[in-house]
Each structure stands twice: as structure tokens, then as C-alpha cells.
Coordinates of C-alpha atoms in Angstrom, one line a residue:
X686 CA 91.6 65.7 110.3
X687 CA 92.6 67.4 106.6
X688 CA 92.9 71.1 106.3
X689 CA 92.8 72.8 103.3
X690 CA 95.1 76.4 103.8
X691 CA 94.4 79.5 102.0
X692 CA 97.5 81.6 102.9
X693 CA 100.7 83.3 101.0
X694 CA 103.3 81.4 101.7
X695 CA 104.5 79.9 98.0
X696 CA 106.6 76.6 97.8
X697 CA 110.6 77.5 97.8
X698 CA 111.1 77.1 93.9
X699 CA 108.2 80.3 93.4
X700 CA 109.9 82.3 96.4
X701 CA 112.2 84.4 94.5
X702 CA 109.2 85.7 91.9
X703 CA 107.2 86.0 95.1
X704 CA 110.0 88.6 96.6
X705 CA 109.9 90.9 93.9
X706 CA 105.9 91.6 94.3
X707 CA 105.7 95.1 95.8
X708 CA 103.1 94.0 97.8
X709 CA 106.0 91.1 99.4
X710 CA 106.9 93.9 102.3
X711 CA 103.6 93.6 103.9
X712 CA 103.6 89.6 103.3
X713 CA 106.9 89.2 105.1
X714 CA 105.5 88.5 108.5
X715 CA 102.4 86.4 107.3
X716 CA 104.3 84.1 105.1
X717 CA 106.9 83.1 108.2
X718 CA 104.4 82.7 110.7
X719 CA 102.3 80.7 108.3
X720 CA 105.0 78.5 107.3
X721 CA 105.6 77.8 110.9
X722 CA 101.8 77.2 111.2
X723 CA 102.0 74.7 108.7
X724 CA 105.0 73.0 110.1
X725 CA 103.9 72.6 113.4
X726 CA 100.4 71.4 112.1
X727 CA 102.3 68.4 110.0
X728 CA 104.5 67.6 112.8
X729 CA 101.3 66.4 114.6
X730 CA 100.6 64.4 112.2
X731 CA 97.7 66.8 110.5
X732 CA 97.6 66.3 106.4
X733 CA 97.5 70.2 105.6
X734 CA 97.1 71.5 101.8
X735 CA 98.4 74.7 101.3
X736 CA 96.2 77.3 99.2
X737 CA 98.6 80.2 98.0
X738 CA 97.5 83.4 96.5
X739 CA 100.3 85.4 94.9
X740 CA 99.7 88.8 95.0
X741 CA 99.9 90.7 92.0
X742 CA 98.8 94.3 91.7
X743 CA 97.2 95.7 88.4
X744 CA 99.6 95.5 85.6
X745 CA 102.6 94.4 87.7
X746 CA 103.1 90.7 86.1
X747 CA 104.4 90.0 82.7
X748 CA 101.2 88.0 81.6
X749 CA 98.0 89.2 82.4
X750 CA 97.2 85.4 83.5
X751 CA 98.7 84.8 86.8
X752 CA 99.3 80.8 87.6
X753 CA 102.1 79.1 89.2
X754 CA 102.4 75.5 89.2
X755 CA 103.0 73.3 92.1
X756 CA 106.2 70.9 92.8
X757 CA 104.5 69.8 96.2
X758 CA 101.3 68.2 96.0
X759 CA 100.4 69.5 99.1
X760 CA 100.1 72.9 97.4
X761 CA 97.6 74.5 95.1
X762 CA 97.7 78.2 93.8
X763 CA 94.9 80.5 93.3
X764 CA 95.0 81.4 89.0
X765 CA 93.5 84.7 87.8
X766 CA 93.7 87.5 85.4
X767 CA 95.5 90.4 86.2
X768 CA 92.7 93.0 85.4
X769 CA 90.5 95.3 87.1
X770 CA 87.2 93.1 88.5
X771 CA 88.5 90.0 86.2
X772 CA 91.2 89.3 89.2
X773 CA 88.3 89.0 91.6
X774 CA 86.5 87.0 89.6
X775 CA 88.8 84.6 88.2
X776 CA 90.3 84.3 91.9
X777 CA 87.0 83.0 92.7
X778 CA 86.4 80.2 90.5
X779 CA 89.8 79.2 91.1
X780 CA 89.4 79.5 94.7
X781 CA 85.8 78.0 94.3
X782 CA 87.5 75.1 91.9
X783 CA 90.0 74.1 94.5
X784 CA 87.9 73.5 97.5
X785 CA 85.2 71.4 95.3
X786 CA 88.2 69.2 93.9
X787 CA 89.4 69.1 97.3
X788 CA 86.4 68.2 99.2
X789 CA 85.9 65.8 96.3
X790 CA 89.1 64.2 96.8
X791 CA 88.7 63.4 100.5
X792 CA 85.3 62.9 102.0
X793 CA 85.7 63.1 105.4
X794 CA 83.4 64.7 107.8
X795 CA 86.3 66.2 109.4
X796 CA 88.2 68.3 106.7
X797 CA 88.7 72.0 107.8
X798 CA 88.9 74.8 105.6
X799 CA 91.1 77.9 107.2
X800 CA 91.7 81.2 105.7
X801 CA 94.3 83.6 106.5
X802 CA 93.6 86.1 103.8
X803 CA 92.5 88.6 105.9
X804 CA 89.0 87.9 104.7
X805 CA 90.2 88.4 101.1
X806 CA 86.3 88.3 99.3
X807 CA 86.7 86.2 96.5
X808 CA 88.3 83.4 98.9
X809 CA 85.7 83.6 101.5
X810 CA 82.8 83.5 99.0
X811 CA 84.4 80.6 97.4
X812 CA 85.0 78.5 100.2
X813 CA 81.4 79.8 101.7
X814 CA 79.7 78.4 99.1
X815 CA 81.6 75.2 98.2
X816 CA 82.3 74.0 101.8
X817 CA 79.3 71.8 102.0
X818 CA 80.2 69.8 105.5
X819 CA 83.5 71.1 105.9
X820 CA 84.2 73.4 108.9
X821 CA 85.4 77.0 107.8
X822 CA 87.3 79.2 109.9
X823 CA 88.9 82.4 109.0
X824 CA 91.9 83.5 110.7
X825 CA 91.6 87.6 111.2
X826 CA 95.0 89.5 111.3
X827 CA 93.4 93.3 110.5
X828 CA 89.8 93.9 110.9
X829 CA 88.0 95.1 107.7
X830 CA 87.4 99.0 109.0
X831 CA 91.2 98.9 109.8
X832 CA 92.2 97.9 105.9
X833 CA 89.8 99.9 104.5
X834 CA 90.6 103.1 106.9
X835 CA 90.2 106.7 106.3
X836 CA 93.4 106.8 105.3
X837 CA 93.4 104.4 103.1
X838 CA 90.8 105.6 101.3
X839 CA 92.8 108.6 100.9
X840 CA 95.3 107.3 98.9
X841 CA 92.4 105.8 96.3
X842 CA 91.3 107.9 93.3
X843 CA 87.4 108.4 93.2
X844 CA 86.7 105.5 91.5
X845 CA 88.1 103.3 93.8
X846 CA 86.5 105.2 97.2
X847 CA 83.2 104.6 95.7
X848 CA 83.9 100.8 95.1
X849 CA 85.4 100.1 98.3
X850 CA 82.6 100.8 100.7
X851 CA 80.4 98.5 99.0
X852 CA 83.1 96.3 98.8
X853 CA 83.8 96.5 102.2
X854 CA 80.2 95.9 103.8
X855 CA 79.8 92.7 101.4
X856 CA 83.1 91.8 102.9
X857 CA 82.1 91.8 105.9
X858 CA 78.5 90.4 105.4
X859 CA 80.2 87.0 103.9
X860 CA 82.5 86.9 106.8
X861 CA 79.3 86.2 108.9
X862 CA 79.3 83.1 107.1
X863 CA 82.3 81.0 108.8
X864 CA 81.4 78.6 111.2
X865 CA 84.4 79.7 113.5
X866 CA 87.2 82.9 113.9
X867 CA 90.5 83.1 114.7
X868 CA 91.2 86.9 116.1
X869 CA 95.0 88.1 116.6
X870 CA 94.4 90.0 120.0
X871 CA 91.8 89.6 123.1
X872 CA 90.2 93.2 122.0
X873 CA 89.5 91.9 118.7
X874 CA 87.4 88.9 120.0
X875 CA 85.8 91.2 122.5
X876 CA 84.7 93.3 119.7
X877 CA 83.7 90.7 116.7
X878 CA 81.7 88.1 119.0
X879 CA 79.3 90.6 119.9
X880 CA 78.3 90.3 115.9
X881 CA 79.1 86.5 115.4
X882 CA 78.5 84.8 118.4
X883 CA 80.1 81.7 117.2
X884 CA 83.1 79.7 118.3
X885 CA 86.5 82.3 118.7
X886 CA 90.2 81.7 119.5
X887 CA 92.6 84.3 120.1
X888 CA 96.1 83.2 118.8
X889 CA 99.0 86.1 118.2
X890 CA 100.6 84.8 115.9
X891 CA 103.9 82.2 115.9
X892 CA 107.5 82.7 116.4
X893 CA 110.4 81.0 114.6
X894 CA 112.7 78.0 115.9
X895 CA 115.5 79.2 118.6
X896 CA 117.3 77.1 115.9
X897 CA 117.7 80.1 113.5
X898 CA 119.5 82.6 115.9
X899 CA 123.6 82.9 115.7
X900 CA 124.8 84.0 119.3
X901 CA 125.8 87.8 118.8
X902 CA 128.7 88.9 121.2
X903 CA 129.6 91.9 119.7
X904 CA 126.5 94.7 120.5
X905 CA 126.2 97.8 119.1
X906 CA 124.7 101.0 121.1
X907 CA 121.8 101.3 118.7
X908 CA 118.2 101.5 118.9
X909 CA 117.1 99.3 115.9
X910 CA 113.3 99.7 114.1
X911 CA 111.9 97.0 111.7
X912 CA 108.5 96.8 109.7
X913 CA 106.3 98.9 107.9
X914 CA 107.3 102.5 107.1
X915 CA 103.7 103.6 107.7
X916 CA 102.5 106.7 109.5
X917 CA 100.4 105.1 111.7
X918 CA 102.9 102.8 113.1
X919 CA 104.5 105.9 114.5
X920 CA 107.6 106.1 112.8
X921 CA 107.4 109.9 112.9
X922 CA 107.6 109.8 116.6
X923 CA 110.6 107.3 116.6
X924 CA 112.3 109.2 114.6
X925 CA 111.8 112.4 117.0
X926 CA 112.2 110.7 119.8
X927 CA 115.4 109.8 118.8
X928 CA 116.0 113.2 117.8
X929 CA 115.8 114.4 121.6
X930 CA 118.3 111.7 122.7
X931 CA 121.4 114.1 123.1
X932 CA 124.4 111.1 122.9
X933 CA 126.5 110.8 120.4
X934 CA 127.5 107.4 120.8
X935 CA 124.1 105.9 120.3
X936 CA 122.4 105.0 116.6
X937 CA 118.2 104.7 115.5
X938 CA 118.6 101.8 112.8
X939 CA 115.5 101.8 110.9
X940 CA 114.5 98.9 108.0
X941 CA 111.0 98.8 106.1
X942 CA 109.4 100.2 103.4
X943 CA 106.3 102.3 103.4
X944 CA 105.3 105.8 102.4
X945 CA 107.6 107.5 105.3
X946 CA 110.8 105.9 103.6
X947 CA 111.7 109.8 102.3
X948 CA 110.9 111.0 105.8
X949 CA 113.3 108.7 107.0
X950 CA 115.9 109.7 104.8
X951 CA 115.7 113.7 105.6
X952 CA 115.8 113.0 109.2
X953 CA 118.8 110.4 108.3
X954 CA 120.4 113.4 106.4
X955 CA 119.8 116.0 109.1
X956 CA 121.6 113.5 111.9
X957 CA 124.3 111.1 110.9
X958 CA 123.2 108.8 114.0
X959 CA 120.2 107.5 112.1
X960 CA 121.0 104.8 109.9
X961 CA 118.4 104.0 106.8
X962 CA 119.5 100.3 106.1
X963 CA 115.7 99.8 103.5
X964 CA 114.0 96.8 102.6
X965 CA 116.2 93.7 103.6
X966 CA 115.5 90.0 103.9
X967 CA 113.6 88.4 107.1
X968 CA 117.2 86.8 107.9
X969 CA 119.2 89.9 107.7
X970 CA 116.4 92.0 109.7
X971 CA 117.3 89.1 112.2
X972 CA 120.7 89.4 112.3
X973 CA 120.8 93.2 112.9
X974 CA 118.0 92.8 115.5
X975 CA 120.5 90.8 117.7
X976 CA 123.3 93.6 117.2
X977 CA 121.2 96.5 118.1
X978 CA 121.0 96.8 122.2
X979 CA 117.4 98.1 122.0
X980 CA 114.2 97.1 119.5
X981 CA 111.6 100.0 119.2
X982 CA 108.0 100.0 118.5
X983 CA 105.9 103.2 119.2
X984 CA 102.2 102.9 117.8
X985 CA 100.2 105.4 119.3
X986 CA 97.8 103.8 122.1
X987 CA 94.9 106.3 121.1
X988 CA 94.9 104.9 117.8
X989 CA 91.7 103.0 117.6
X990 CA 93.1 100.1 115.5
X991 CA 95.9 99.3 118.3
X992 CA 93.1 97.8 119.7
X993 CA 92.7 95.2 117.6
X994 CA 96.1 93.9 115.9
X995 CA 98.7 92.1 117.7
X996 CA 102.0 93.7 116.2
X997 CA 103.9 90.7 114.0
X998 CA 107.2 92.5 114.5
X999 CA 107.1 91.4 117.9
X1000 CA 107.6 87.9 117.9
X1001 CA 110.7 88.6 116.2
X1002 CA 111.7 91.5 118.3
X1003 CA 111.2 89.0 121.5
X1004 CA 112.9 85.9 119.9
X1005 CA 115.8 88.1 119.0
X1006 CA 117.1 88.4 122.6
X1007 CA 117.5 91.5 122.6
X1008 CA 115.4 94.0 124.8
X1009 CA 112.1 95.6 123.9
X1010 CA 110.6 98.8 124.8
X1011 CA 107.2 99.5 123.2
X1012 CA 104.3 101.8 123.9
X1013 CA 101.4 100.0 126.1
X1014 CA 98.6 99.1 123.2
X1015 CA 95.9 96.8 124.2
X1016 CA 95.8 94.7 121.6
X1017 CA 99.3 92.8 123.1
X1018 CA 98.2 91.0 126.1
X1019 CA 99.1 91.8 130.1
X1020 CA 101.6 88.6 130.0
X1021 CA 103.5 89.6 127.4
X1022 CA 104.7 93.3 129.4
X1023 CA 106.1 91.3 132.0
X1024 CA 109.0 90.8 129.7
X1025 CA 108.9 94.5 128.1
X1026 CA 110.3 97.9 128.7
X1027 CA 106.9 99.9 127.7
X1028 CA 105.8 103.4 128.4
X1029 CA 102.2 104.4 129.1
X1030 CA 102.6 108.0 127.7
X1031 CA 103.0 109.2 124.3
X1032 CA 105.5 112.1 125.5
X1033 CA 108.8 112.2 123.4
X1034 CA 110.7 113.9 126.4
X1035 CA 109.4 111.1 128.1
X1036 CA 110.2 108.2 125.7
X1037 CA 113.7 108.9 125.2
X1038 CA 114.2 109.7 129.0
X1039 CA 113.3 106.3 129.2
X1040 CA 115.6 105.0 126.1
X1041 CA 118.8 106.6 127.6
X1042 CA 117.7 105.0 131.1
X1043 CA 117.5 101.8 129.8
X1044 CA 121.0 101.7 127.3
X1045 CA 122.6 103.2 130.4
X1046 CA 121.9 99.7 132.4
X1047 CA 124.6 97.0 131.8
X1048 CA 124.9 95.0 129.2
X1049 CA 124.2 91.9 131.3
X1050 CA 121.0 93.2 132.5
X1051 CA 119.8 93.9 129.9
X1052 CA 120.7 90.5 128.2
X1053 CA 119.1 88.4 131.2
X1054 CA 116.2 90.7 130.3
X1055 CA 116.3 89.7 126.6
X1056 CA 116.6 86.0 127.1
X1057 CA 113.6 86.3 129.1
X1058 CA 111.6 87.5 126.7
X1059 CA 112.8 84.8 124.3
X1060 CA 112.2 82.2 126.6
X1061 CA 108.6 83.7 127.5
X1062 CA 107.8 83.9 123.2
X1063 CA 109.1 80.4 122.7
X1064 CA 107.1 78.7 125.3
X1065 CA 103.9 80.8 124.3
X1066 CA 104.1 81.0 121.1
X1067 CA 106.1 78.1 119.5
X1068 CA 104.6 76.6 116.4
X1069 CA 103.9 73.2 118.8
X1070 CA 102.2 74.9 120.6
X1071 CA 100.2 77.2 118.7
X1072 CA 99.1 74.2 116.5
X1073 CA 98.0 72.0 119.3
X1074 CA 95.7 75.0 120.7
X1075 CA 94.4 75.2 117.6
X1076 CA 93.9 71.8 116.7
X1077 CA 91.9 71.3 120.1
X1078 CA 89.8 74.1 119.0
X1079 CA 89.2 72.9 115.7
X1080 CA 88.0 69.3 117.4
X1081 CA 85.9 71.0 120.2
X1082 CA 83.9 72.8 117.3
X1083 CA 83.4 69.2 114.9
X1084 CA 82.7 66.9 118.5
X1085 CA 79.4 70.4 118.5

């Protein structure tokens, strides 16, 4: 079996321009559990070429011709122009030029063509239409509606609004096309095989090495936060949460960038225990994680979209080894709240009722709860394992 990858995750010599995107925030999470991914595909013995699209808003690089040169040749990149309609275009014949070459190269009835582009048009028409006999799976982190939200839209000038839906409903219409999907939560593949009906896996996502984790023994009394700064991931209600926590000797770390970064600075303003640390690297976020006594995630269970994402942050919140609390959302499965603190209100008497219960337990307990939790996302999730699962699914659907 040969799979041809369309991901981000750039080679280690392109990582530093790759940092510097503004779009790299909401990349961080995708690019570590797809190098995982690719390691533990390649560590069974699976010849994987990696397909990396570097991200470039509108006027953001230097040239308005976007291509980066592979050291590996087990990596291609995706070439385009960085203009309005051309960067669709261009992406596609890129896109469309790699998989023929590619397919060309290696005629085996058994290559597999994944994409984990979150359905990213250009790529899925490309590989759609120059896949011939290869299998084509997509590998679905947000659903379309959820990208393309109201509130999205909001943010878009006129222009934009009026191209999206379109773009949206063709989209969707090509993503009918795959001969198998990949869905991040249970809900999601509920949802999307009533329209597909075609072979589905559900796989969260994939957690890091125990490898990569320093022992901490020196904890701070701090509720700690890392990911998006976007409203509707709740940090609002974090923040006043927090703000009913009457202690003094306890701290809300928060990391991320997002649209609610100056929110997050007035509150940080208004209550010296509320520590705004920005945008830091996937190892630092790490290390801070394991010095905090509590991880946080509050997304509002009403939301319709908590449905159907698994949240990334939580792999690394469980790996961590340090205790999670988290609102119930369905789109994290029953076996993972065994090793969560969770809440199934959306009171903020009642959330940080239960956040001063819980730091008031000993630091032992709470550690035994931790390492639970690590050992639970380890087992479950470790890129062995994840590939395996996937790899039997893959050989189920070419053995149809």
C-alpha cells in the first residue's frame, strides 16, 4: 500500500517560514497530529508521500508565487499564486499535477489518496478527478456549515458572503465524491452517512510520544487554558468563571490567539490573577500545561457544532498529566469522561464551585487522576495505534 498525503505539516528546513503564517495558530494542532500520523504509518512499514499546502493569505508572502522545494522525496508541495481566484486555481493544477505524476510513478492497484484539508476545494477536485483507481478518502476535522458559519460570514465583506455560499455547496457537492470518510467524532459520522452512505471511520485524532514530557515536580495553583482565542470556544465564560473564584492564591493562565485576545487582556488588567502568556510554541504550551494543577475547556454544549468536532486541545491536555475538567459536548466520546472532571451545566456559579472543589483535593489525587488520563490517551490514541485502525480500514475498503 502507497499513500499519497495532502496535509500541512512542511519538512523541518520550511518550518520556521511556516511559523510566521498568521494562519500557523489554527495549524498547530493539525500539523502535530499529522506528523504523528505519518510516523506511525511509516513505522508499519507503509510508503507515505506527504502533500503539503502552505497557507498563505492574500498578499501575506513576499512573491505573489508561492513554491517551496522539497529536501525529502517523500514530500511534494502544492505551488500557487497568491491572488484572489488565481490561488484556487493554480492550487488545483498543482494539486491535480501531483497526483497524476504520482499515480504515474507507482501503478499499483492499492495506492491511497487521503486528504486532511478539511475538504479544501481545489484539493478534492484535483484528486477527484485524477485518482483514476486509487482509493480517496478525506479525513474531516470541521464540517463545511461549521467553517463557513454565521459567524464567519460575519467577519467577510459583501463580496466575500456572496462567494462563499456557492462556494460552500460546491464544496460539499465534490466531497460526495470520495470513495471513503474519516469523521473526528461519533456525532459527525451519525450525521454525514445519512448523505454518503459509504465506508466511515471515526478516529479523534493522535497524541504525541510519552517521550516528549519532562516530569514536573514543582505545581503551580493555576487553572491553565490553551487554543484558540475564539468566542465560541467559550473563553468569555472561562474568563468569568474564573472571575467568581474568590481565592487569591489561585491563577487562570490563558495562551492562544484569536479575536478575544483584547478581552483577555481587560479582564487580565481588571484581576492580577489572570495571566495572558500569547501565542507560544507547541513545546512551551507543553511545558506550562504540566505546571498548571488544572486544564480548562468550556465550549458551550448547546452550541450546535460541539456536536461534531472532537476538541484537538485535548489530547494534549490528557497527555499532559495533569487533570482536566471540561464541559460534557457530545462530540468527545463516553470513554474518554471516565478520566475527566466535566460539568453538565453551563452555570458559572456552578463551574467554579466545581474548580475550587477540585484544586482543594490533594495534590496526589489529583496526580493519580492525571496519569490516568495519560495512560487512557496513550493506549487509545497512540500514533501505532491510530495507524493500524486505519490501515485495516483502508484494506477492508480495497479487498470491496
Amino acid at each position: 500500500m502507497r499513500i499519497l498525503y495532502f496535509c500541512y505539516c512542511p519538512e523541518e528546513k520550511h518550518f520556521a517560514d511556516f511559523e510566521k503564517l498568521e494562519y500557523f495558530p489554527t495549524c498547530v494542532g493539525a500539523i502535530v497530529q499529522s506528523r504523528e500520523f505519518i510516523q506511525g504509518l511509516r513505522e508499519q512499514g507503509i510508503d507515505v508521500t506527504v502533500c503539503c499546502l502552505v497557507p498563505y493569505k492574500h498578499g501575506e508572502s513576499q512573491s505573489k508565487y508561492v513554491q517551496y522545494l522539497a529536501v525529502d522525496e517523500r514530500y511534494k508541495y502544492i505551488s500557487y499564486f497568491n491572488l484572489p481566484v488565481m490561488q484556487e486555481v493554480s492550487s488545483f493544477l498543482s494539486a491535480y499535477g501531483i497526483v497524476k505524476k504520482w499515480l504515474k510513478d507507482f501503478c499499483e492497484e492499492d495506492n491511497v489518496i487521503l486528504v486532511a484539508l478539511n475538504n479544501y476545494l481545489p484539493v478534492s477536485v484535483a484528486v477527484n478527478l485524477a485518482k483514476k483507481k486509487a482509493v480517496s478518502l478525506t479525513y474531516t476535522q470541521d464540517l463545511t456549515d461549521d467553517l463557513y458559519s454565521d459567524f464567519v460570514l460575519e467577519q467577510m465583506s459583501l463580496a466575500k458572503r456572496l462567494l462563499v455560499k456557492p462556494y460552500a455547496k460546491i464544496t460539499k457537492a465534490v466531497a460526495e465524491k470520495y470513495n471513503g470518510y474519516i469523521y473526528v467524532s461519533g456525532k459527525m459520522s451519525e450525521k454525514m452517512n445519512v448523505l454518503h452512505k459509504k465506508p466511515e471511520m471515526v478516529l479523534e485524532g493522535i497524541c504525541e510520544p510519552a517521550d516528549k514530557l519532562q516530569a514536573m515536580q514543582d505545581k503551580k495553583n493555576a487553572v491553565m487554558y490553551a487554543g484558540s482565542l475564539h468566542k465560541k470556544y467559550g473563553i468569555r465564560k472561562i474568563l468569568e468563571t474564573f472571575s467568581r473564584i474568590d481565592r487569591q492564591d489561585v491563577e487562570l493562565w490563558i495562551c492562544g490567539k484569536g479575536e478575544m485576545e483584547d478581552e483577555v487582556r481587560r479582564y487580565s488588567a481588571r484581576d492580577n490573577r489572570i495571566r495572558y502568556f500569547g501565542f507560544l510554541s507547541h513545546n512551551e504550551i507543553i511545558e506550562l500545561e504540566q505546571q498548571a494543577r488544572l486544564l480548562i475547556n468550556l465550549r458551550d454544549p448547546k452550541e450546535e457544532y460541539t456536536k461534531y468536532c472532537f476538541p484537538g486541545k485535548m489530547f494534549d491536555y490528557m497527555l499532559s498529566g495533569t487533570p482536566v475538567y471540561t464541559t460534557r459536548v457530545e462530540g468527545i466520546g463516553d470513554d474518554y469522561y471516565q478520566h475527566l472532571y466535566f460539568t453538565n451545566t453551563y452555570s458559572e456559579d456552578d463551574m467554579s464551585k466545581d474548580i475550587c472543589s477540585i484544586l482543594e483535593k490533594e495534590q496526589s489525587e489529583l496526580d493519580a487522576f492525571g496519569n490516568s488520563a495519560k495512560d487512557f490517551v496513550l493506549n487509545k490514541a497512540s500514533r501505532t495505534n491510530q495507524a493500524h485502525r486505519f490501515i485495516e480500514f483502508v484494506k477492508g475498503m480495497i479487498r470491496q
